[in-house]
Short mmCIF file of N, CA and C in Angstrom, two decimals:
data_model
loop_
_atom_site.label_atom_id
_atom_site.label_comp_id
_atom_site.label_asym_id
_atom_site.label_seq_id
_atom_site.Cartn_x
_atom_site.Cartn_y
_atom_site.Cartn_z
N MET L 1088 197.29 95.59 97.06
CA MET L 1088 196.62 96.28 96.01
C MET L 1088 195.34 95.51 95.71
N ASN L 1089 194.24 96.21 95.58
CA ASN L 1089 192.96 95.57 95.34
C ASN L 1089 192.20 96.30 94.24
N ASN L 1090 192.00 95.63 93.11
CA ASN L 1090 191.23 96.16 91.99
C ASN L 1090 191.76 97.52 91.53
N TYR L 1091 193.05 97.55 91.18
CA TYR L 1091 193.73 98.76 90.74
C TYR L 1091 194.12 98.60 89.28
N PRO L 1092 193.34 99.13 88.34
CA PRO L 1092 193.64 98.94 86.92
C PRO L 1092 194.81 99.80 86.46
N GLY L 1093 195.42 99.41 85.35
CA GLY L 1093 196.50 100.18 84.77
C GLY L 1093 197.87 99.90 85.35
N TYR L 1094 198.01 98.87 86.15
CA TYR L 1094 199.28 98.50 86.75
C TYR L 1094 199.70 97.15 86.18
N LEU L 1095 200.81 96.60 86.62
CA LEU L 1095 201.26 95.30 86.12
C LEU L 1095 200.26 94.19 86.44
N PHE L 1096 199.60 94.31 87.58
CA PHE L 1096 198.54 93.38 87.97
C PHE L 1096 197.51 94.20 88.74
N SER L 1097 196.26 93.74 88.75
CA SER L 1097 195.20 94.57 89.35
C SER L 1097 194.92 94.22 90.81
N THR L 1098 195.19 93.00 91.23
CA THR L 1098 194.92 92.59 92.61
C THR L 1098 196.04 91.69 93.09
N GLY L 1099 196.55 91.94 94.30
CA GLY L 1099 197.59 91.09 94.84
C GLY L 1099 198.61 91.87 95.63
N THR L 1100 199.71 91.21 95.97
CA THR L 1100 200.78 91.79 96.78
C THR L 1100 202.11 91.59 96.08
N SER L 1101 202.95 92.61 96.12
CA SER L 1101 204.29 92.52 95.56
C SER L 1101 205.27 93.06 96.58
N TYR L 1102 206.39 92.37 96.76
CA TYR L 1102 207.40 92.76 97.73
C TYR L 1102 208.62 93.32 97.02
N ASN L 1103 209.19 94.40 97.58
CA ASN L 1103 210.36 95.04 97.00
C ASN L 1103 211.44 95.13 98.08
N LEU L 1104 212.31 94.15 98.13
CA LEU L 1104 213.43 94.11 99.07
C LEU L 1104 214.68 94.45 98.27
N ASN L 1105 215.30 95.60 98.55
CA ASN L 1105 216.44 96.02 97.75
C ASN L 1105 217.57 96.53 98.62
N LEU L 1106 218.74 96.61 98.02
CA LEU L 1106 219.93 97.15 98.65
C LEU L 1106 220.39 98.33 97.82
N THR L 1107 220.68 99.45 98.47
CA THR L 1107 221.13 100.65 97.77
C THR L 1107 222.52 101.03 98.26
N GLN L 1108 223.42 101.27 97.32
CA GLN L 1108 224.77 101.73 97.63
C GLN L 1108 225.00 103.03 96.88
N GLU L 1109 225.66 103.99 97.55
CA GLU L 1109 225.86 105.30 96.95
C GLU L 1109 227.29 105.75 97.18
N LEU L 1110 227.88 106.31 96.14
CA LEU L 1110 229.22 106.88 96.22
C LEU L 1110 229.10 108.32 95.74
N SER L 1111 229.54 109.28 96.57
CA SER L 1111 229.37 110.68 96.18
C SER L 1111 230.59 111.50 96.57
N ARG L 1112 230.72 112.64 95.89
CA ARG L 1112 231.78 113.61 96.16
C ARG L 1112 231.15 114.98 96.09
N ASP L 1113 231.40 115.82 97.09
CA ASP L 1113 230.78 117.14 97.16
C ASP L 1113 231.84 118.18 97.51
N SER L 1114 232.13 119.10 96.58
CA SER L 1114 233.09 120.17 96.85
C SER L 1114 232.44 121.55 96.71
N ARG L 1115 231.11 121.61 96.81
CA ARG L 1115 230.42 122.89 96.73
C ARG L 1115 230.76 123.74 97.96
N ASN L 1116 230.83 125.05 97.77
CA ASN L 1116 231.17 125.91 98.90
C ASN L 1116 229.98 126.13 99.84
N HIS L 1117 228.75 126.01 99.35
CA HIS L 1117 227.55 126.11 100.17
C HIS L 1117 226.56 125.04 99.71
N GLN L 1118 225.86 124.43 100.64
CA GLN L 1118 224.87 123.41 100.27
C GLN L 1118 223.66 124.02 99.58
N ILE L 1119 223.25 125.20 100.04
CA ILE L 1119 222.13 125.91 99.42
C ILE L 1119 222.72 127.10 98.69
N PHE L 1120 222.36 127.29 97.45
CA PHE L 1120 222.86 128.37 96.60
C PHE L 1120 224.39 128.36 96.49
N PRO L 1121 224.98 127.29 95.99
CA PRO L 1121 226.44 127.26 95.84
C PRO L 1121 226.89 128.21 94.73
N THR L 1122 228.09 128.73 94.87
CA THR L 1122 228.64 129.63 93.86
C THR L 1122 229.87 129.04 93.19
N GLU L 1123 230.43 127.98 93.74
CA GLU L 1123 231.55 127.29 93.09
C GLU L 1123 231.67 125.88 93.64
N GLY L 1124 232.30 125.03 92.87
CA GLY L 1124 232.50 123.64 93.29
C GLY L 1124 231.72 122.67 92.42
N SER L 1125 231.70 121.42 92.84
CA SER L 1125 231.02 120.37 92.06
C SER L 1125 230.40 119.34 92.99
N PHE L 1126 229.50 118.57 92.42
CA PHE L 1126 228.81 117.52 93.17
C PHE L 1126 228.61 116.34 92.22
N PHE L 1127 229.03 115.17 92.63
CA PHE L 1127 228.86 113.95 91.85
C PHE L 1127 228.27 112.87 92.74
N ARG L 1128 227.35 112.08 92.17
CA ARG L 1128 226.76 110.97 92.93
C ARG L 1128 226.49 109.81 91.97
N PHE L 1129 226.92 108.62 92.39
CA PHE L 1129 226.67 107.38 91.64
C PHE L 1129 225.95 106.43 92.58
N THR L 1130 224.77 105.95 92.16
CA THR L 1130 223.93 105.11 93.01
C THR L 1130 223.56 103.83 92.29
N ILE L 1131 223.64 102.72 92.99
CA ILE L 1131 223.16 101.43 92.49
C ILE L 1131 222.12 100.91 93.48
N GLN L 1132 220.96 100.54 92.96
CA GLN L 1132 219.90 99.94 93.78
C GLN L 1132 219.54 98.63 93.10
N ALA L 1133 219.54 97.55 93.86
CA ALA L 1133 219.29 96.23 93.25
C ALA L 1133 218.55 95.32 94.22
N THR L 1134 217.74 94.45 93.63
CA THR L 1134 217.06 93.40 94.38
C THR L 1134 217.77 92.08 94.11
N PRO L 1135 217.56 91.07 94.93
CA PRO L 1135 218.10 89.76 94.60
C PRO L 1135 217.48 89.23 93.31
N PRO L 1136 218.21 88.45 92.53
CA PRO L 1136 217.66 87.89 91.28
C PRO L 1136 216.81 86.65 91.56
N TYR L 1137 215.61 86.89 92.08
CA TYR L 1137 214.73 85.79 92.48
C TYR L 1137 214.47 84.80 91.34
N SER L 1138 214.29 85.31 90.13
CA SER L 1138 213.95 84.42 89.01
C SER L 1138 215.10 83.48 88.66
N LEU L 1139 216.31 83.84 89.00
CA LEU L 1139 217.45 82.97 88.73
C LEU L 1139 217.69 81.97 89.87
N LEU L 1140 217.05 82.20 91.02
CA LEU L 1140 217.27 81.35 92.19
C LEU L 1140 216.17 80.31 92.42
N ASN L 1141 215.02 80.48 91.77
CA ASN L 1141 213.93 79.50 91.97
C ASN L 1141 213.66 78.74 90.67
N ASN L 1142 212.78 77.78 90.71
CA ASN L 1142 212.50 76.93 89.54
C ASN L 1142 211.15 77.23 88.92
N ILE L 1143 210.74 78.50 88.88
CA ILE L 1143 209.46 78.88 88.29
C ILE L 1143 209.67 79.20 86.81
N ASN L 1144 208.80 78.66 85.95
CA ASN L 1144 208.83 79.00 84.53
C ASN L 1144 208.02 80.29 84.35
N TYR L 1145 208.71 81.42 84.23
CA TYR L 1145 208.04 82.72 84.18
C TYR L 1145 207.28 82.96 82.88
N ALA L 1146 207.58 82.20 81.86
CA ALA L 1146 206.84 82.34 80.60
C ALA L 1146 205.39 81.87 80.76
N THR L 1147 205.15 80.91 81.66
CA THR L 1147 203.78 80.39 81.87
C THR L 1147 203.23 80.70 83.26
N ALA L 1148 203.99 81.45 84.06
CA ALA L 1148 203.57 81.73 85.45
C ALA L 1148 202.42 82.73 85.49
N SER L 1149 201.63 82.65 86.54
CA SER L 1149 200.55 83.61 86.74
C SER L 1149 201.14 84.95 87.19
N ASP L 1150 200.34 86.01 87.12
CA ASP L 1150 200.80 87.32 87.57
C ASP L 1150 201.14 87.30 89.05
N LYS L 1151 200.39 86.52 89.83
CA LYS L 1151 200.65 86.43 91.27
C LYS L 1151 202.05 85.87 91.53
N GLN L 1152 202.46 84.84 90.78
CA GLN L 1152 203.79 84.26 90.93
C GLN L 1152 204.86 85.18 90.34
N ARG L 1153 204.58 85.74 89.18
CA ARG L 1153 205.56 86.54 88.46
C ARG L 1153 205.96 87.80 89.22
N TYR L 1154 204.99 88.47 89.83
CA TYR L 1154 205.26 89.76 90.47
C TYR L 1154 205.27 89.70 92.00
N LYS L 1155 205.34 88.50 92.59
CA LYS L 1155 205.36 88.39 94.05
C LYS L 1155 206.59 89.12 94.62
N PHE L 1156 207.74 88.92 94.00
CA PHE L 1156 208.96 89.61 94.39
C PHE L 1156 209.45 90.44 93.21
N THR L 1157 209.49 91.73 93.39
CA THR L 1157 209.98 92.63 92.34
C THR L 1157 211.47 92.44 92.19
N GLU L 1158 211.95 92.35 90.94
CA GLU L 1158 213.39 92.24 90.73
C GLU L 1158 213.84 93.21 89.65
N TYR L 1159 214.94 93.90 89.95
CA TYR L 1159 215.48 94.89 89.03
C TYR L 1159 216.87 95.31 89.51
N HIS L 1160 217.58 96.01 88.66
CA HIS L 1160 218.79 96.73 89.05
C HIS L 1160 218.69 98.12 88.45
N LYS L 1161 218.97 99.12 89.27
CA LYS L 1161 218.78 100.52 88.91
C LYS L 1161 220.09 101.27 89.12
N TRP L 1162 220.58 101.94 88.07
CA TRP L 1162 221.85 102.66 88.10
C TRP L 1162 221.55 104.14 87.87
N LYS L 1163 222.09 105.02 88.71
CA LYS L 1163 221.89 106.45 88.54
C LYS L 1163 223.22 107.20 88.70
N PHE L 1164 223.37 108.23 87.87
CA PHE L 1164 224.54 109.10 87.97
C PHE L 1164 224.05 110.55 87.90
N GLU L 1165 224.51 111.37 88.83
CA GLU L 1165 224.15 112.78 88.86
C GLU L 1165 225.42 113.61 88.99
N SER L 1166 225.48 114.73 88.28
CA SER L 1166 226.62 115.62 88.41
C SER L 1166 226.16 117.07 88.28
N GLN L 1167 226.82 117.93 89.05
CA GLN L 1167 226.58 119.38 88.99
C GLN L 1167 227.92 120.07 89.12
N TRP L 1168 228.05 121.17 88.37
CA TRP L 1168 229.28 121.95 88.42
C TRP L 1168 228.89 123.42 88.49
N PHE L 1169 229.48 124.16 89.42
CA PHE L 1169 229.15 125.57 89.65
C PHE L 1169 230.40 126.41 89.46
N GLN L 1170 230.24 127.54 88.77
CA GLN L 1170 231.35 128.46 88.56
C GLN L 1170 230.85 129.90 88.60
N ARG L 1171 231.42 130.70 89.48
CA ARG L 1171 231.07 132.12 89.57
C ARG L 1171 231.75 132.85 88.43
N LEU L 1172 230.98 133.64 87.69
CA LEU L 1172 231.55 134.41 86.60
C LEU L 1172 231.88 135.83 87.02
N ALA L 1173 230.91 136.52 87.61
CA ALA L 1173 231.15 137.89 88.06
C ALA L 1173 230.11 138.24 89.12
N GLY L 1174 230.54 138.74 90.24
CA GLY L 1174 229.62 139.13 91.30
C GLY L 1174 228.80 137.95 91.78
N LYS L 1175 227.47 138.07 91.68
CA LYS L 1175 226.58 136.99 92.08
C LYS L 1175 226.11 136.13 90.90
N PHE L 1176 226.70 136.36 89.73
CA PHE L 1176 226.31 135.61 88.54
C PHE L 1176 227.07 134.28 88.52
N VAL L 1177 226.32 133.17 88.60
CA VAL L 1177 226.91 131.84 88.68
C VAL L 1177 226.37 130.98 87.53
N VAL L 1178 227.25 130.23 86.91
CA VAL L 1178 226.86 129.29 85.86
C VAL L 1178 226.84 127.89 86.48
N MET L 1179 225.77 127.12 86.17
CA MET L 1179 225.68 125.75 86.65
C MET L 1179 225.50 124.82 85.44
N ALA L 1180 226.33 123.81 85.36
CA ALA L 1180 226.17 122.76 84.36
C ALA L 1180 225.74 121.51 85.11
N GLN L 1181 224.76 120.77 84.55
CA GLN L 1181 224.21 119.62 85.25
C GLN L 1181 223.93 118.50 84.26
N ALA L 1182 224.15 117.27 84.70
CA ALA L 1182 223.84 116.09 83.88
C ALA L 1182 223.34 114.99 84.79
N GLN L 1183 222.37 114.23 84.30
CA GLN L 1183 221.85 113.08 85.04
C GLN L 1183 221.63 111.93 84.06
N PHE L 1184 221.85 110.72 84.55
CA PHE L 1184 221.68 109.53 83.73
C PHE L 1184 221.11 108.43 84.60
N GLY L 1185 220.23 107.64 84.04
CA GLY L 1185 219.67 106.51 84.78
C GLY L 1185 219.40 105.33 83.88
N PHE L 1186 219.54 104.14 84.44
CA PHE L 1186 219.27 102.90 83.71
C PHE L 1186 218.54 101.94 84.64
N LEU L 1187 217.47 101.33 84.15
CA LEU L 1187 216.71 100.35 84.92
C LEU L 1187 216.67 99.06 84.13
N GLY L 1188 217.19 97.98 84.71
CA GLY L 1188 217.26 96.72 84.00
C GLY L 1188 216.66 95.57 84.78
N THR L 1189 216.47 94.44 84.10
CA THR L 1189 215.95 93.23 84.72
C THR L 1189 216.98 92.12 84.60
N TYR L 1190 216.85 91.11 85.43
CA TYR L 1190 217.73 89.95 85.38
C TYR L 1190 217.24 88.92 84.38
N ASN L 1191 215.91 88.83 84.21
CA ASN L 1191 215.30 87.80 83.38
C ASN L 1191 214.19 88.45 82.56
N SER L 1192 214.31 88.45 81.25
CA SER L 1192 213.31 89.11 80.40
C SER L 1192 211.95 88.41 80.44
N ALA L 1193 211.91 87.14 80.84
CA ALA L 1193 210.64 86.41 80.91
C ALA L 1193 209.77 86.90 82.07
N VAL L 1194 210.38 87.53 83.08
CA VAL L 1194 209.61 88.04 84.21
C VAL L 1194 208.76 89.22 83.77
N GLY L 1195 209.26 90.00 82.85
CA GLY L 1195 208.54 91.19 82.39
C GLY L 1195 209.08 92.43 83.06
N GLU L 1196 208.40 93.53 82.84
CA GLU L 1196 208.89 94.79 83.39
C GLU L 1196 208.72 94.86 84.89
N SER L 1197 209.50 95.73 85.50
CA SER L 1197 209.48 95.89 86.94
C SER L 1197 208.49 96.98 87.34
N ALA L 1198 208.04 96.93 88.58
CA ALA L 1198 207.16 97.97 89.11
C ALA L 1198 207.96 99.19 89.53
N GLU L 1199 209.28 99.07 89.60
CA GLU L 1199 210.13 100.19 89.98
C GLU L 1199 210.23 101.18 88.82
N ARG L 1200 210.29 102.47 89.16
CA ARG L 1200 210.35 103.54 88.16
C ARG L 1200 211.35 104.60 88.60
N PHE L 1201 211.67 105.51 87.67
CA PHE L 1201 212.43 106.70 88.01
C PHE L 1201 211.44 107.82 88.29
N LYS L 1202 211.78 108.66 89.23
CA LYS L 1202 210.94 109.81 89.54
C LYS L 1202 211.47 111.01 88.75
N LEU L 1203 210.64 111.56 87.89
CA LEU L 1203 211.04 112.70 87.08
C LEU L 1203 210.49 113.98 87.69
N GLY L 1204 211.17 115.06 87.45
CA GLY L 1204 210.69 116.34 87.96
C GLY L 1204 210.81 116.44 89.45
N VAL L 1205 212.02 116.47 89.96
CA VAL L 1205 212.26 116.45 91.39
C VAL L 1205 211.74 117.70 92.09
N MET L 1206 211.82 118.84 91.42
CA MET L 1206 211.39 120.08 92.06
C MET L 1206 209.87 120.12 92.19
N VAL L 1207 209.40 120.39 93.38
CA VAL L 1207 207.97 120.47 93.65
C VAL L 1207 207.66 121.84 94.23
N CYS L 1208 206.71 122.51 93.65
CA CYS L 1208 206.30 123.81 94.17
C CYS L 1208 205.17 123.59 95.16
N ARG L 1209 205.43 123.77 96.44
CA ARG L 1209 204.43 123.47 97.46
C ARG L 1209 203.55 124.67 97.78
N ASP L 1210 204.14 125.85 97.80
CA ASP L 1210 203.41 127.03 98.23
C ASP L 1210 203.08 127.91 97.03
N LEU L 1211 201.97 127.64 96.42
CA LEU L 1211 201.51 128.45 95.30
C LEU L 1211 200.49 129.45 95.83
N ILE L 1212 200.76 130.69 95.62
CA ILE L 1212 199.86 131.74 96.11
C ILE L 1212 199.30 132.48 94.90
N SER L 1213 198.02 132.64 94.88
CA SER L 1213 197.39 133.40 93.79
C SER L 1213 196.80 134.67 94.36
N TYR L 1214 196.93 135.73 93.59
CA TYR L 1214 196.42 137.03 94.01
C TYR L 1214 195.32 137.45 93.05
N LYS L 1215 194.30 138.03 93.59
CA LYS L 1215 193.20 138.54 92.79
C LYS L 1215 193.33 140.06 92.72
N VAL L 1216 193.46 140.55 91.52
CA VAL L 1216 193.62 141.99 91.33
C VAL L 1216 192.24 142.61 91.21
N GLN L 1217 191.98 143.59 92.05
CA GLN L 1217 190.69 144.29 92.00
C GLN L 1217 190.91 145.68 91.46
N LYS L 1218 189.99 146.10 90.60
CA LYS L 1218 190.10 147.45 90.02
C LYS L 1218 189.15 148.38 90.66
#
């Protein structure tokens, strides 16, 4: 990153080495447009606790030292439940939860974030009505 304002640091390099583990259960009858069943997913993503393994005083450390290795633990839970009521009318209940934490509060916030708004509309077509 070079001269990028509005971030944790404006110039430098940060490394994000993490391990992700996921446990899920899927009983939906169809992957696309399900009409019954449920889907649950629990995910943990974590980096090594670098600040607990080295002898750097993060309260007085420079940004280059503080953010060289990103450290965090990220917990996510997703659930969906589908139930057909009548014909093609299906009710879906959904819940999501996420938590992002640090190992050492002196390091400061992490560069890792949650992505909100998963649905992306790629093909937007506009029509011009002529009279």
